[in-house]
mmCIF file of C-alpha atoms in Angstrom:
data_model
loop_
_atom_site.group_PDB
_atom_site.id
_atom_site.type_symbol
_atom_site.label_atom_id
_atom_site.label_comp_id
_atom_site.label_asym_id
_atom_site.label_seq_id
_atom_site.Cartn_x
_atom_site.Cartn_y
_atom_site.Cartn_z
ATOM 1 C CA GLN A 1074 16.139 -101.850 -246.046
ATOM 2 C CA VAL A 1075 17.391 -101.709 -249.629
ATOM 3 C CA GLN A 1076 17.863 -104.759 -251.806
ATOM 4 C CA LEU A 1077 19.512 -105.164 -255.190
ATOM 5 C CA VAL A 1078 18.269 -108.320 -256.876
ATOM 6 C CA GLU A 1079 20.079 -109.562 -259.965
ATOM 7 C CA SER A 1080 18.867 -112.044 -262.541
ATOM 8 C CA GLY A 1081 19.836 -113.351 -265.951
ATOM 9 C CA GLY A 1082 23.059 -115.223 -265.296
ATOM 10 C CA ASP A 1083 23.389 -118.517 -267.128
ATOM 11 C CA LEU A 1084 25.613 -120.933 -269.027
ATOM 12 C CA VAL A 1085 26.067 -119.801 -272.631
ATOM 13 C CA GLN A 1086 28.250 -120.849 -275.554
ATOM 14 C CA PRO A 1087 30.997 -118.589 -276.887
ATOM 15 C CA GLY A 1088 29.535 -115.999 -279.226
ATOM 16 C CA GLY A 1089 26.204 -116.076 -277.445
ATOM 17 C CA SER A 1090 24.293 -113.362 -275.617
ATOM 18 C CA LEU A 1091 22.839 -112.752 -272.186
ATOM 19 C CA ARG A 1092 20.919 -109.939 -270.569
ATOM 20 C CA LEU A 1093 21.427 -109.255 -266.882
ATOM 21 C CA SER A 1094 18.924 -107.277 -264.826
ATOM 22 C CA CYS A 1095 19.205 -105.698 -261.403
ATOM 23 C CA ALA A 1096 16.277 -104.132 -259.596
ATOM 24 C CA ALA A 1097 16.692 -101.940 -256.532
ATOM 25 C CA SER A 1098 13.855 -102.021 -254.022
ATOM 26 C CA GLY A 1099 13.101 -100.538 -250.634
ATOM 27 C CA ARG A 1100 12.589 -97.033 -249.298
ATOM 28 C CA ILE A 1101 14.516 -95.364 -252.094
ATOM 29 C CA TRP A 1102 14.445 -91.598 -252.554
ATOM 30 C CA SER A 1103 16.953 -91.218 -255.353
ATOM 31 C CA VAL A 1104 19.353 -93.392 -257.334
ATOM 32 C CA ASN A 1105 22.619 -91.947 -258.568
ATOM 33 C CA ASP A 1106 25.187 -94.135 -260.347
ATOM 34 C CA MET A 1107 24.501 -97.760 -261.172
ATOM 35 C CA ALA A 1108 27.042 -100.245 -262.444
ATOM 36 C CA TRP A 1109 28.027 -103.838 -263.083
ATOM 37 C CA TYR A 1110 31.195 -105.408 -261.737
ATOM 38 C CA LEU A 1111 32.604 -108.879 -262.262
ATOM 39 C CA GLN A 1112 34.744 -111.117 -260.135
ATOM 40 C CA ALA A 1113 36.507 -114.110 -261.635
ATOM 41 C CA PRO A 1114 37.859 -116.919 -259.408
ATOM 42 C CA GLY A 1115 40.998 -115.828 -257.602
ATOM 43 C CA LYS A 1116 40.781 -112.268 -258.875
ATOM 44 C CA GLU A 1117 39.617 -108.935 -257.530
ATOM 45 C CA ARG A 1118 36.272 -107.399 -258.373
ATOM 46 C CA GLU A 1119 36.506 -105.082 -261.360
ATOM 47 C CA LEU A 1120 34.265 -102.613 -263.119
ATOM 48 C CA VAL A 1121 32.499 -103.779 -266.284
ATOM 49 C CA ALA A 1122 30.237 -100.824 -267.055
ATOM 50 C CA ALA A 1123 28.646 -97.871 -265.284
ATOM 51 C CA ILE A 1124 25.805 -95.478 -265.996
ATOM 52 C CA THR A 1125 24.881 -92.187 -264.367
ATOM 53 C CA SER A 1126 21.354 -91.058 -263.557
ATOM 54 C CA GLY A 1127 21.544 -88.904 -266.682
ATOM 55 C CA GLY A 1128 22.492 -91.825 -268.889
ATOM 56 C CA SER A 1129 26.221 -91.253 -269.387
ATOM 57 C CA THR A 1130 28.088 -94.543 -269.659
ATOM 58 C CA ASN A 1131 31.596 -95.914 -269.462
ATOM 59 C CA TYR A 1132 32.942 -99.383 -270.132
ATOM 60 C CA ALA A 1133 35.964 -101.515 -269.415
ATOM 61 C CA ASP A 1134 38.159 -101.823 -272.507
ATOM 62 C CA SER A 1135 37.605 -105.586 -272.534
ATOM 63 C CA VAL A 1136 33.840 -105.237 -273.117
ATOM 64 C CA GLN A 1137 33.688 -102.054 -275.215
ATOM 65 C CA GLY A 1138 31.561 -102.691 -278.290
ATOM 66 C CA ARG A 1139 30.182 -105.983 -276.975
ATOM 67 C CA PHE A 1140 28.292 -105.016 -273.803
ATOM 68 C CA THR A 1141 25.675 -102.298 -273.347
ATOM 69 C CA ILE A 1142 24.540 -100.908 -270.009
ATOM 70 C CA SER A 1143 21.155 -99.214 -269.704
ATOM 71 C CA ARG A 1144 18.690 -98.292 -266.968
ATOM 72 C CA ASP A 1145 15.036 -97.662 -266.342
ATOM 73 C CA ASN A 1146 14.865 -94.895 -263.751
ATOM 74 C CA ALA A 1147 11.148 -95.397 -263.159
ATOM 75 C CA LYS A 1148 11.828 -98.993 -262.121
ATOM 76 C CA ASN A 1149 15.199 -98.386 -260.391
ATOM 77 C CA THR A 1150 16.560 -101.105 -262.642
ATOM 78 C CA VAL A 1151 19.847 -101.455 -264.500
ATOM 79 C CA TYR A 1152 20.524 -103.855 -267.367
ATOM 80 C CA LEU A 1153 23.605 -105.305 -269.004
ATOM 81 C CA GLN A 1154 23.218 -106.626 -272.533
ATOM 82 C CA MET A 1155 26.138 -108.944 -273.193
ATOM 83 C CA ASN A 1156 26.847 -109.953 -276.802
ATOM 84 C CA SER A 1157 29.658 -111.893 -278.462
ATOM 85 C CA LEU A 1158 30.477 -113.534 -275.151
ATOM 86 C CA LYS A 1159 33.912 -115.054 -274.652
ATOM 87 C CA PRO A 1160 35.133 -117.693 -272.173
ATOM 88 C CA GLU A 1161 37.124 -114.965 -270.410
ATOM 89 C CA ASP A 1162 33.837 -113.210 -269.570
ATOM 90 C CA THR A 1163 33.088 -116.067 -267.155
ATOM 91 C CA ALA A 1164 32.650 -114.616 -263.672
ATOM 92 C CA VAL A 1165 30.153 -113.683 -261.003
ATOM 93 C CA TYR A 1166 28.557 -110.387 -261.996
ATOM 94 C CA TYR A 1167 27.552 -107.955 -259.257
ATOM 95 C CA CYS A 1168 25.170 -105.048 -259.450
ATOM 96 C CA TYR A 1169 26.150 -101.779 -257.750
ATOM 97 C CA ALA A 1170 24.041 -98.753 -256.940
ATOM 98 C CA ARG A 1171 24.708 -95.487 -255.160
ATOM 99 C CA LEU A 1172 21.435 -94.295 -253.762
ATOM 100 C CA LEU A 1173 19.674 -92.200 -251.154
ATOM 101 C CA THR A 1174 17.034 -93.779 -248.962
ATOM 102 C CA VAL A 1175 14.088 -92.015 -247.363
ATOM 103 C CA GLY A 1176 15.175 -90.245 -244.190
ATOM 104 C CA GLU A 1177 18.883 -90.421 -244.944
ATOM 105 C CA ARG A 1178 21.097 -87.410 -245.642
ATOM 106 C CA TYR A 1179 23.827 -89.078 -247.626
ATOM 107 C CA TYR A 1180 24.060 -91.399 -250.587
ATOM 108 C CA ARG A 1181 25.328 -94.904 -249.782
ATOM 109 C CA THR A 1182 26.581 -97.743 -251.951
ATOM 110 C CA TYR A 1183 24.786 -101.060 -252.192
ATOM 111 C CA TRP A 1184 25.666 -104.378 -253.818
ATOM 112 C CA GLY A 1185 23.630 -107.242 -255.174
ATOM 113 C CA GLN A 1186 24.279 -110.859 -254.271
ATOM 114 C CA GLY A 1187 25.849 -111.705 -257.631
ATOM 115 C CA THR A 1188 24.789 -113.804 -260.606
ATOM 116 C CA GLN A 1189 26.976 -116.404 -262.301
ATOM 117 C CA VAL A 1190 27.801 -116.069 -265.984
ATOM 118 C CA THR A 1191 29.616 -119.018 -267.546
ATOM 119 C CA VAL A 1192 30.761 -118.953 -271.159
ATOM 120 C CA SER A 1193 31.754 -122.399 -272.320
ATOM 121 C CA SER A 1194 31.193 -124.845 -275.145
#
């Protein structure tokens, strides 16, 4: 059984910062891509940032220059440093990982339970 556990969501004022964390646990053999998605009320889930196992990253245009994704492969953990937050960043943020578990032949995708980020004065 694999779990992705997120933390770090909070209420923050515009211009503030937050750091989200997501740790993957279970019988993990290998982790490929990891990413953060957001889902605002009434909208579809959308990609915020992604990082490969080799450290290559890509970002949504709306967060480029403000957010930074990173990972610690030894801990199977991905981070999202969020700076200069805006009210429009308010959403539930979900962690995503594509990984291979012990005994499996194929990589599968997994999602965390989500963490709420609210940007408001």
